[in-house]
Protein backbone atom coordinates (compact mmCIF):
# COMPACT_ATOMS: atom_id res chain seq x y z
CA UNK A 1 0.00 0.00 0.00
CA UNK A 2 1.33 3.38 -1.00
CA UNK A 3 1.63 5.78 1.95
CA UNK A 4 2.58 9.42 1.90
CA UNK A 5 3.85 11.28 4.96
CA UNK A 6 4.28 15.02 5.18
CA UNK A 7 5.95 17.08 7.82
CA UNK A 8 5.45 19.35 9.45
CA UNK A 9 1.65 19.30 9.50
CA UNK A 10 1.50 22.84 10.80
CA UNK A 11 3.98 25.58 10.10
CA UNK A 12 3.92 29.16 11.26
CA UNK A 13 6.65 31.27 9.79
CA UNK A 14 7.57 34.91 9.67
CA UNK A 15 7.56 36.89 6.49
CA UNK A 16 10.94 36.91 4.84
CA UNK A 17 12.08 33.60 6.31
CA UNK A 18 12.90 30.37 4.51
CA UNK A 19 11.57 26.93 5.30
CA UNK A 20 11.19 23.45 3.84
CA UNK A 21 8.27 21.04 3.83
CA UNK A 22 9.09 17.36 3.51
CA UNK A 23 7.18 14.59 1.79
CA UNK A 24 8.13 10.93 2.15
CA UNK A 25 6.43 8.07 0.38
CA UNK A 26 6.57 4.36 0.93
CA UNK A 27 6.96 2.58 -2.41
CA UNK A 28 8.69 3.09 -5.68
CA UNK A 29 7.23 5.90 -7.72
CA UNK A 30 8.72 8.43 -10.08
CA UNK A 31 5.75 10.75 -10.01
CA UNK A 32 5.11 13.30 -7.32
CA UNK A 33 2.77 16.26 -7.26
CA UNK A 34 2.45 19.33 -5.09
CA UNK A 35 -0.91 21.04 -4.70
CA UNK A 36 -1.99 24.17 -2.89
CA UNK A 37 -5.37 24.52 -1.21
CA UNK A 38 -6.81 27.74 0.17
CA UNK A 39 -9.50 27.38 2.87
CA UNK A 40 -12.72 26.05 1.40
CA UNK A 41 -11.27 25.98 -2.09
CA UNK A 42 -10.12 23.41 -4.59
CA UNK A 43 -6.66 21.97 -5.20
CA UNK A 44 -4.38 24.03 -7.37
CA UNK A 45 -1.59 22.14 -9.12
CA UNK A 46 1.81 23.65 -8.30
CA UNK A 47 4.41 21.16 -9.51
CA UNK A 48 4.64 17.79 -11.21
CA UNK A 49 7.96 16.03 -10.59
CA UNK A 50 8.56 13.07 -12.85
CA UNK A 51 12.13 11.89 -12.45
CA UNK A 52 14.90 11.51 -9.92
CA UNK A 53 16.64 14.80 -9.34
CA UNK A 54 13.81 16.84 -10.83
CA UNK A 55 13.72 20.40 -9.57
CA UNK A 56 11.07 22.95 -10.41
CA UNK A 57 10.68 26.53 -9.29
CA UNK A 58 7.83 28.99 -9.43
CA UNK A 59 8.28 32.29 -7.68
CA UNK A 60 9.20 31.72 -4.04
CA UNK A 61 8.50 27.98 -4.18
CA UNK A 62 10.93 25.31 -5.29
CA UNK A 63 10.19 21.59 -5.35
CA UNK A 64 12.62 18.71 -5.75
CA UNK A 65 12.38 14.95 -5.97
CA UNK A 66 14.80 12.23 -4.82
CA UNK A 67 13.28 8.93 -5.90
CA UNK A 68 16.02 6.87 -4.29
CA UNK A 69 15.27 8.39 -0.89
CA UNK A 70 11.53 8.53 -1.74
CA UNK A 71 11.59 12.13 -0.65
CA UNK A 72 10.35 15.37 -2.07
CA UNK A 73 10.87 18.81 -0.61
CA UNK A 74 9.00 22.05 -1.09
CA UNK A 75 11.24 24.96 -0.22
CA UNK A 76 9.81 28.37 0.56
CA UNK A 77 12.09 31.34 0.08
CA UNK A 78 11.45 34.70 1.75
CA UNK A 79 7.87 33.86 2.66
CA UNK A 80 5.09 36.35 2.09
CA UNK A 81 1.56 36.35 3.52
CA UNK A 82 0.05 35.28 0.19
CA UNK A 83 1.70 31.89 0.56
CA UNK A 84 -0.49 31.06 3.55
CA UNK A 85 -2.42 27.92 2.54
CA UNK A 86 -2.36 24.16 2.96
CA UNK A 87 0.16 22.35 0.79
CA UNK A 88 -0.37 18.72 -0.18
CA UNK A 89 2.00 16.33 -1.81
CA UNK A 90 0.58 13.38 -3.70
CA UNK A 91 2.03 10.32 -5.40
CA UNK A 92 0.75 7.89 -7.96
CA UNK A 93 2.16 4.73 -9.50
CA UNK A 94 1.86 5.87 -13.08
CA UNK A 95 -0.13 8.29 -15.13
CA UNK A 96 -3.90 8.21 -14.76
CA UNK A 97 -3.85 6.19 -11.53
CA UNK A 98 -5.30 7.33 -8.21
CA UNK A 99 -3.37 9.95 -6.35
CA UNK A 100 -2.44 9.18 -2.76
CA UNK A 101 -2.22 12.36 -0.75
CA UNK A 102 -0.31 13.31 2.34
CA UNK A 103 -2.15 14.91 5.23
CA UNK A 104 -1.11 18.37 4.13
CA UNK A 105 0.97 21.10 5.70
CA UNK A 106 -0.97 24.10 6.90
CA UNK A 107 1.29 27.08 6.39
CA UNK A 108 0.67 30.39 8.06
CA UNK A 109 2.92 33.31 7.20
CA UNK A 110 2.82 36.08 9.74
CA UNK A 111 4.21 39.58 9.66
CA UNK B 1 -8.16 28.12 -19.81
CA UNK B 2 -10.29 24.95 -19.68
CA UNK B 3 -11.35 23.88 -16.22
CA UNK B 4 -13.31 21.22 -14.39
CA UNK B 5 -16.68 22.47 -13.15
CA UNK B 6 -18.90 21.00 -10.47
CA UNK B 7 -22.48 21.54 -9.35
CA UNK B 8 -23.88 22.21 -6.89
CA UNK B 9 -21.25 24.04 -4.86
CA UNK B 10 -23.09 23.16 -1.66
CA UNK B 11 -25.65 20.47 -0.88
CA UNK B 12 -27.49 19.86 2.37
CA UNK B 13 -29.46 16.64 2.67
CA UNK B 14 -31.14 14.48 5.26
CA UNK B 15 -29.62 11.17 6.27
CA UNK B 16 -30.96 8.37 4.07
CA UNK B 17 -31.63 10.60 1.09
CA UNK B 18 -30.05 10.17 -2.31
CA UNK B 19 -27.76 12.83 -3.71
CA UNK B 20 -26.22 13.29 -7.14
CA UNK B 21 -23.10 15.35 -7.55
CA UNK B 22 -22.32 16.58 -11.02
CA UNK B 23 -19.07 17.30 -12.79
CA UNK B 24 -18.11 18.51 -16.23
CA UNK B 25 -14.52 17.40 -16.90
CA UNK B 26 -12.20 19.21 -19.27
CA UNK B 27 -13.50 18.46 -22.74
CA UNK B 28 -10.62 16.49 -24.28
CA UNK B 29 -9.85 14.50 -21.13
CA UNK B 30 -10.46 10.78 -21.00
CA UNK B 31 -9.92 9.88 -17.32
CA UNK B 32 -12.26 11.08 -14.62
CA UNK B 33 -11.97 10.78 -10.85
CA UNK B 34 -13.86 11.45 -7.66
CA UNK B 35 -12.07 12.26 -4.43
CA UNK B 36 -13.41 13.38 -1.10
CA UNK B 37 -12.00 15.41 1.75
CA UNK B 38 -13.56 15.25 5.18
CA UNK B 39 -13.18 18.61 6.90
CA UNK B 40 -9.63 19.18 8.02
CA UNK B 41 -8.39 15.84 6.71
CA UNK B 42 -6.49 14.65 3.68
CA UNK B 43 -7.90 14.07 0.24
CA UNK B 44 -8.99 10.47 -0.38
CA UNK B 45 -9.52 8.70 -3.69
CA UNK B 46 -12.96 7.24 -4.36
CA UNK B 47 -13.13 6.07 -7.97
CA UNK B 48 -11.67 6.51 -11.43
CA UNK B 49 -13.52 6.13 -14.71
CA UNK B 50 -12.26 5.50 -18.21
CA UNK B 51 -13.88 4.37 -21.42
CA UNK B 52 -17.33 4.33 -19.81
CA UNK B 53 -16.42 2.04 -16.97
CA UNK B 54 -14.85 2.12 -13.55
CA UNK B 55 -11.10 1.57 -13.81
CA UNK B 56 -10.28 1.64 -10.09
CA UNK B 57 -12.14 2.16 -6.84
CA UNK B 58 -11.18 2.44 -3.20
CA UNK B 59 -12.59 0.71 -0.14
CA UNK B 60 -14.63 3.84 0.54
CA UNK B 61 -16.52 3.37 -2.73
CA UNK B 62 -19.02 0.78 -1.53
CA UNK B 63 -22.44 -0.20 -2.85
CA UNK B 64 -23.90 3.11 -1.75
CA UNK B 65 -21.88 4.90 -4.41
CA UNK B 66 -22.18 4.81 -8.16
CA UNK B 67 -20.79 6.82 -11.04
CA UNK B 68 -22.16 7.50 -14.45
CA UNK B 69 -21.38 9.42 -17.60
CA UNK B 70 -24.93 10.03 -18.82
CA UNK B 71 -23.92 12.06 -21.84
CA UNK B 72 -20.82 13.34 -23.58
CA UNK B 73 -19.99 15.97 -21.01
CA UNK B 74 -21.29 15.17 -17.52
CA UNK B 75 -19.80 12.80 -14.97
CA UNK B 76 -21.91 12.11 -11.89
CA UNK B 77 -21.43 10.61 -8.45
CA UNK B 78 -24.54 9.22 -6.78
CA UNK B 79 -24.82 8.38 -3.11
CA UNK B 80 -27.93 6.26 -2.70
CA UNK B 81 -28.62 6.56 1.02
CA UNK B 82 -26.49 9.20 2.64
CA UNK B 83 -24.96 8.75 6.07
CA UNK B 84 -23.68 11.37 8.47
CA UNK B 85 -20.12 10.31 7.72
CA UNK B 86 -20.60 11.11 4.03
CA UNK B 87 -20.39 14.80 4.93
CA UNK B 88 -17.30 16.04 3.10
CA UNK B 89 -16.04 18.07 0.19
CA UNK B 90 -16.23 16.02 -2.98
CA UNK B 91 -13.79 16.84 -5.76
CA UNK B 92 -14.02 15.77 -9.34
CA UNK B 93 -10.81 15.61 -11.36
CA UNK B 94 -9.87 14.76 -14.90
CA UNK B 95 -6.71 13.98 -16.85
CA UNK B 96 -5.93 13.66 -20.54
CA UNK B 97 -5.35 9.92 -20.42
CA UNK B 98 -3.17 9.80 -23.48
CA UNK B 99 -0.21 8.16 -21.77
CA UNK B 100 1.86 11.31 -21.69
CA UNK B 101 4.47 11.23 -18.95
CA UNK B 102 3.72 14.77 -17.88
CA UNK B 103 0.01 14.18 -17.36
CA UNK B 104 -1.55 15.60 -14.27
CA UNK B 105 -5.00 15.62 -12.74
CA UNK B 106 -6.97 18.85 -12.70
CA UNK B 107 -9.42 19.34 -9.89
CA UNK B 108 -12.80 21.01 -9.88
CA UNK B 109 -13.90 23.51 -7.21
CA UNK B 110 -15.68 20.84 -5.18
CA UNK B 111 -19.16 20.20 -3.80
CA UNK B 112 -19.53 20.57 -0.08
CA UNK B 113 -22.01 17.94 1.10
CA UNK B 114 -23.59 18.17 4.52
CA UNK B 115 -25.70 15.28 5.75
CA UNK B 116 -27.98 16.06 8.68
mmCIF file of C-alpha atoms in Angstrom:
data_model
loop_
_atom_site.group_PDB
_atom_site.id
_atom_site.type_symbol
_atom_site.label_atom_id
_atom_site.label_comp_id
_atom_site.label_asym_id
_atom_site.label_seq_id
_atom_site.Cartn_x
_atom_site.Cartn_y
_atom_site.Cartn_z
ATOM 1 C CA UNK A 1 0.000 0.000 0.000
ATOM 2 C CA UNK A 2 1.330 3.378 -1.000
ATOM 3 C CA UNK A 3 1.627 5.777 1.947
ATOM 4 C CA UNK A 4 2.585 9.416 1.901
ATOM 5 C CA UNK A 5 3.851 11.279 4.963
ATOM 6 C CA UNK A 6 4.278 15.019 5.184
ATOM 7 C CA UNK A 7 5.949 17.083 7.821
ATOM 8 C CA UNK A 8 5.447 19.351 9.447
ATOM 9 C CA UNK A 9 1.653 19.302 9.505
ATOM 10 C CA UNK A 10 1.501 22.844 10.796
ATOM 11 C CA UNK A 11 3.978 25.582 10.100
ATOM 12 C CA UNK A 12 3.916 29.162 11.258
ATOM 13 C CA UNK A 13 6.647 31.270 9.790
ATOM 14 C CA UNK A 14 7.568 34.915 9.671
ATOM 15 C CA UNK A 15 7.561 36.889 6.493
ATOM 16 C CA UNK A 16 10.936 36.915 4.845
ATOM 17 C CA UNK A 17 12.083 33.597 6.308
ATOM 18 C CA UNK A 18 12.900 30.365 4.511
ATOM 19 C CA UNK A 19 11.570 26.932 5.298
ATOM 20 C CA UNK A 20 11.195 23.449 3.843
ATOM 21 C CA UNK A 21 8.265 21.044 3.832
ATOM 22 C CA UNK A 22 9.093 17.358 3.509
ATOM 23 C CA UNK A 23 7.175 14.587 1.792
ATOM 24 C CA UNK A 24 8.132 10.930 2.154
ATOM 25 C CA UNK A 25 6.428 8.072 0.380
ATOM 26 C CA UNK A 26 6.574 4.356 0.927
ATOM 27 C CA UNK A 27 6.964 2.582 -2.405
ATOM 28 C CA UNK A 28 8.686 3.093 -5.681
ATOM 29 C CA UNK A 29 7.230 5.903 -7.720
ATOM 30 C CA UNK A 30 8.721 8.426 -10.082
ATOM 31 C CA UNK A 31 5.753 10.747 -10.006
ATOM 32 C CA UNK A 32 5.107 13.300 -7.319
ATOM 33 C CA UNK A 33 2.771 16.263 -7.257
ATOM 34 C CA UNK A 34 2.447 19.329 -5.087
ATOM 35 C CA UNK A 35 -0.914 21.038 -4.699
ATOM 36 C CA UNK A 36 -1.988 24.168 -2.889
ATOM 37 C CA UNK A 37 -5.375 24.518 -1.211
ATOM 38 C CA UNK A 38 -6.805 27.735 0.170
ATOM 39 C CA UNK A 39 -9.499 27.377 2.870
ATOM 40 C CA UNK A 40 -12.724 26.050 1.400
ATOM 41 C CA UNK A 41 -11.266 25.982 -2.087
ATOM 42 C CA UNK A 42 -10.117 23.412 -4.587
ATOM 43 C CA UNK A 43 -6.662 21.974 -5.201
ATOM 44 C CA UNK A 44 -4.379 24.029 -7.371
ATOM 45 C CA UNK A 45 -1.587 22.144 -9.123
ATOM 46 C CA UNK A 46 1.813 23.645 -8.302
ATOM 47 C CA UNK A 47 4.408 21.156 -9.512
ATOM 48 C CA UNK A 48 4.639 17.795 -11.214
ATOM 49 C CA UNK A 49 7.956 16.028 -10.589
ATOM 50 C CA UNK A 50 8.563 13.068 -12.850
ATOM 51 C CA UNK A 51 12.126 11.888 -12.446
ATOM 52 C CA UNK A 52 14.897 11.511 -9.923
ATOM 53 C CA UNK A 53 16.637 14.799 -9.338
ATOM 54 C CA UNK A 54 13.811 16.840 -10.827
ATOM 55 C CA UNK A 55 13.723 20.397 -9.572
ATOM 56 C CA UNK A 56 11.070 22.950 -10.409
ATOM 57 C CA UNK A 57 10.684 26.535 -9.293
ATOM 58 C CA UNK A 58 7.832 28.988 -9.425
ATOM 59 C CA UNK A 59 8.275 32.293 -7.681
ATOM 60 C CA UNK A 60 9.195 31.716 -4.043
ATOM 61 C CA UNK A 61 8.501 27.976 -4.181
ATOM 62 C CA UNK A 62 10.929 25.309 -5.291
ATOM 63 C CA UNK A 63 10.193 21.586 -5.353
ATOM 64 C CA UNK A 64 12.621 18.709 -5.746
ATOM 65 C CA UNK A 65 12.384 14.947 -5.969
ATOM 66 C CA UNK A 66 14.796 12.229 -4.821
ATOM 67 C CA UNK A 67 13.276 8.934 -5.901
ATOM 68 C CA UNK A 68 16.016 6.871 -4.285
ATOM 69 C CA UNK A 69 15.269 8.390 -0.894
ATOM 70 C CA UNK A 70 11.533 8.531 -1.741
ATOM 71 C CA UNK A 71 11.590 12.126 -0.648
ATOM 72 C CA UNK A 72 10.346 15.369 -2.065
ATOM 73 C CA UNK A 73 10.869 18.812 -0.613
ATOM 74 C CA UNK A 74 8.999 22.050 -1.092
ATOM 75 C CA UNK A 75 11.237 24.964 -0.222
ATOM 76 C CA UNK A 76 9.815 28.367 0.556
ATOM 77 C CA UNK A 77 12.092 31.342 0.085
ATOM 78 C CA UNK A 78 11.450 34.698 1.747
ATOM 79 C CA UNK A 79 7.871 33.858 2.665
ATOM 80 C CA UNK A 80 5.091 36.348 2.091
ATOM 81 C CA UNK A 81 1.564 36.354 3.520
ATOM 82 C CA UNK A 82 0.045 35.281 0.190
ATOM 83 C CA UNK A 83 1.705 31.893 0.559
ATOM 84 C CA UNK A 84 -0.488 31.061 3.546
ATOM 85 C CA UNK A 85 -2.415 27.923 2.539
ATOM 86 C CA UNK A 86 -2.357 24.162 2.962
ATOM 87 C CA UNK A 87 0.156 22.346 0.785
ATOM 88 C CA UNK A 88 -0.368 18.723 -0.176
ATOM 89 C CA UNK A 89 2.001 16.329 -1.811
ATOM 90 C CA UNK A 90 0.579 13.376 -3.705
ATOM 91 C CA UNK A 91 2.031 10.324 -5.397
ATOM 92 C CA UNK A 92 0.745 7.887 -7.964
ATOM 93 C CA UNK A 93 2.163 4.731 -9.500
ATOM 94 C CA UNK A 94 1.856 5.872 -13.082
ATOM 95 C CA UNK A 95 -0.132 8.292 -15.125
ATOM 96 C CA UNK A 96 -3.902 8.206 -14.759
ATOM 97 C CA UNK A 97 -3.852 6.189 -11.534
ATOM 98 C CA UNK A 98 -5.297 7.329 -8.205
ATOM 99 C CA UNK A 99 -3.374 9.953 -6.348
ATOM 100 C CA UNK A 100 -2.437 9.177 -2.756
ATOM 101 C CA UNK A 101 -2.222 12.358 -0.748
ATOM 102 C CA UNK A 102 -0.307 13.313 2.337
ATOM 103 C CA UNK A 103 -2.153 14.911 5.230
ATOM 104 C CA UNK A 104 -1.105 18.368 4.132
ATOM 105 C CA UNK A 105 0.975 21.103 5.701
ATOM 106 C CA UNK A 106 -0.973 24.099 6.898
ATOM 107 C CA UNK A 107 1.293 27.076 6.388
ATOM 108 C CA UNK A 108 0.666 30.389 8.064
ATOM 109 C CA UNK A 109 2.921 33.307 7.199
ATOM 110 C CA UNK A 110 2.816 36.080 9.740
ATOM 111 C CA UNK A 111 4.207 39.585 9.659
ATOM 112 C CA UNK B 1 -8.157 28.119 -19.810
ATOM 113 C CA UNK B 2 -10.293 24.945 -19.685
ATOM 114 C CA UNK B 3 -11.351 23.882 -16.220
ATOM 115 C CA UNK B 4 -13.311 21.222 -14.395
ATOM 116 C CA UNK B 5 -16.675 22.471 -13.147
ATOM 117 C CA UNK B 6 -18.904 21.005 -10.467
ATOM 118 C CA UNK B 7 -22.481 21.538 -9.348
ATOM 119 C CA UNK B 8 -23.875 22.214 -6.894
ATOM 120 C CA UNK B 9 -21.249 24.036 -4.859
ATOM 121 C CA UNK B 10 -23.093 23.163 -1.662
ATOM 122 C CA UNK B 11 -25.655 20.474 -0.879
ATOM 123 C CA UNK B 12 -27.489 19.864 2.365
ATOM 124 C CA UNK B 13 -29.459 16.642 2.672
ATOM 125 C CA UNK B 14 -31.144 14.478 5.261
ATOM 126 C CA UNK B 15 -29.625 11.166 6.270
ATOM 127 C CA UNK B 16 -30.957 8.369 4.075
ATOM 128 C CA UNK B 17 -31.630 10.601 1.088
ATOM 129 C CA UNK B 18 -30.047 10.165 -2.308
ATOM 130 C CA UNK B 19 -27.759 12.832 -3.707
ATOM 131 C CA UNK B 20 -26.223 13.288 -7.137
ATOM 132 C CA UNK B 21 -23.104 15.354 -7.548
ATOM 133 C CA UNK B 22 -22.325 16.581 -11.024
ATOM 134 C CA UNK B 23 -19.074 17.302 -12.787
ATOM 135 C CA UNK B 24 -18.110 18.507 -16.228
ATOM 136 C CA UNK B 25 -14.524 17.396 -16.896
ATOM 137 C CA UNK B 26 -12.196 19.211 -19.268
ATOM 138 C CA UNK B 27 -13.500 18.465 -22.737
ATOM 139 C CA UNK B 28 -10.625 16.487 -24.275
ATOM 140 C CA UNK B 29 -9.846 14.499 -21.130
ATOM 141 C CA UNK B 30 -10.460 10.778 -21.002
ATOM 142 C CA UNK B 31 -9.918 9.881 -17.322
ATOM 143 C CA UNK B 32 -12.264 11.077 -14.624
ATOM 144 C CA UNK B 33 -11.972 10.785 -10.846
ATOM 145 C CA UNK B 34 -13.863 11.448 -7.657
ATOM 146 C CA UNK B 35 -12.067 12.258 -4.425
ATOM 147 C CA UNK B 36 -13.408 13.376 -1.102
ATOM 148 C CA UNK B 37 -12.002 15.414 1.751
ATOM 149 C CA UNK B 38 -13.563 15.253 5.181
ATOM 150 C CA UNK B 39 -13.180 18.605 6.904
ATOM 151 C CA UNK B 40 -9.626 19.184 8.018
ATOM 152 C CA UNK B 41 -8.390 15.844 6.706
ATOM 153 C CA UNK B 42 -6.489 14.652 3.678
ATOM 154 C CA UNK B 43 -7.900 14.074 0.236
ATOM 155 C CA UNK B 44 -8.987 10.468 -0.380
ATOM 156 C CA UNK B 45 -9.519 8.698 -3.693
ATOM 157 C CA UNK B 46 -12.960 7.238 -4.361
ATOM 158 C CA UNK B 47 -13.127 6.072 -7.967
ATOM 159 C CA UNK B 48 -11.673 6.512 -11.433
ATOM 160 C CA UNK B 49 -13.523 6.125 -14.709
ATOM 161 C CA UNK B 50 -12.259 5.497 -18.211
ATOM 162 C CA UNK B 51 -13.884 4.374 -21.422
ATOM 163 C CA UNK B 52 -17.327 4.332 -19.812
ATOM 164 C CA UNK B 53 -16.422 2.039 -16.972
ATOM 165 C CA UNK B 54 -14.848 2.122 -13.545
ATOM 166 C CA UNK B 55 -11.102 1.569 -13.807
ATOM 167 C CA UNK B 56 -10.281 1.640 -10.092
ATOM 168 C CA UNK B 57 -12.136 2.161 -6.836
ATOM 169 C CA UNK B 58 -11.185 2.441 -3.201
ATOM 170 C CA UNK B 59 -12.594 0.711 -0.143
ATOM 171 C CA UNK B 60 -14.635 3.836 0.539
ATOM 172 C CA UNK B 61 -16.521 3.374 -2.731
ATOM 173 C CA UNK B 62 -19.016 0.778 -1.530
ATOM 174 C CA UNK B 63 -22.437 -0.204 -2.851
ATOM 175 C CA UNK B 64 -23.902 3.111 -1.748
ATOM 176 C CA UNK B 65 -21.882 4.900 -4.407
ATOM 177 C CA UNK B 66 -22.184 4.808 -8.156
ATOM 178 C CA UNK B 67 -20.795 6.822 -11.040
ATOM 179 C CA UNK B 68 -22.159 7.498 -14.454
ATOM 180 C CA UNK B 69 -21.380 9.424 -17.602
ATOM 181 C CA UNK B 70 -24.927 10.030 -18.818
ATOM 182 C CA UNK B 71 -23.916 12.065 -21.841
ATOM 183 C CA UNK B 72 -20.819 13.345 -23.576
ATOM 184 C CA UNK B 73 -19.989 15.974 -21.007
ATOM 185 C CA UNK B 74 -21.291 15.171 -17.524
ATOM 186 C CA UNK B 75 -19.802 12.797 -14.967
ATOM 187 C CA UNK B 76 -21.909 12.109 -11.887
ATOM 188 C CA UNK B 77 -21.433 10.611 -8.448
ATOM 189 C CA UNK B 78 -24.536 9.221 -6.784
ATOM 190 C CA UNK B 79 -24.816 8.378 -3.113
ATOM 191 C CA UNK B 80 -27.932 6.261 -2.705
ATOM 192 C CA UNK B 81 -28.619 6.558 1.018
ATOM 193 C CA UNK B 82 -26.485 9.199 2.641
ATOM 194 C CA UNK B 83 -24.961 8.747 6.067
ATOM 195 C CA UNK B 84 -23.682 11.373 8.467
ATOM 196 C CA UNK B 85 -20.116 10.311 7.721
ATOM 197 C CA UNK B 86 -20.599 11.111 4.031
ATOM 198 C CA UNK B 87 -20.386 14.795 4.929
ATOM 199 C CA UNK B 88 -17.304 16.035 3.104
ATOM 200 C CA UNK B 89 -16.040 18.073 0.194
ATOM 201 C CA UNK B 90 -16.234 16.021 -2.984
ATOM 202 C CA UNK B 91 -13.795 16.837 -5.759
ATOM 203 C CA UNK B 92 -14.024 15.765 -9.339
ATOM 204 C CA UNK B 93 -10.812 15.606 -11.363
ATOM 205 C CA UNK B 94 -9.865 14.764 -14.905
ATOM 206 C CA UNK B 95 -6.706 13.977 -16.855
ATOM 207 C CA UNK B 96 -5.931 13.655 -20.544
ATOM 208 C CA UNK B 97 -5.346 9.921 -20.424
ATOM 209 C CA UNK B 98 -3.168 9.801 -23.478
ATOM 210 C CA UNK B 99 -0.205 8.159 -21.772
ATOM 211 C CA UNK B 100 1.856 11.315 -21.692
ATOM 212 C CA UNK B 101 4.467 11.232 -18.950
ATOM 213 C CA UNK B 102 3.722 14.774 -17.880
ATOM 214 C CA UNK B 103 0.006 14.180 -17.357
ATOM 215 C CA UNK B 104 -1.551 15.603 -14.266
ATOM 216 C CA UNK B 105 -5.002 15.620 -12.737
ATOM 217 C CA UNK B 106 -6.966 18.850 -12.697
ATOM 218 C CA UNK B 107 -9.420 19.342 -9.888
ATOM 219 C CA UNK B 108 -12.804 21.014 -9.878
ATOM 220 C CA UNK B 109 -13.897 23.506 -7.211
ATOM 221 C CA UNK B 110 -15.675 20.839 -5.177
ATOM 222 C CA UNK B 111 -19.156 20.202 -3.796
ATOM 223 C CA UNK B 112 -19.531 20.571 -0.079
ATOM 224 C CA UNK B 113 -22.008 17.940 1.097
ATOM 225 C CA UNK B 114 -23.586 18.167 4.520
ATOM 226 C CA UNK B 115 -25.701 15.275 5.747
ATOM 227 C CA UNK B 116 -27.983 16.058 8.684
#
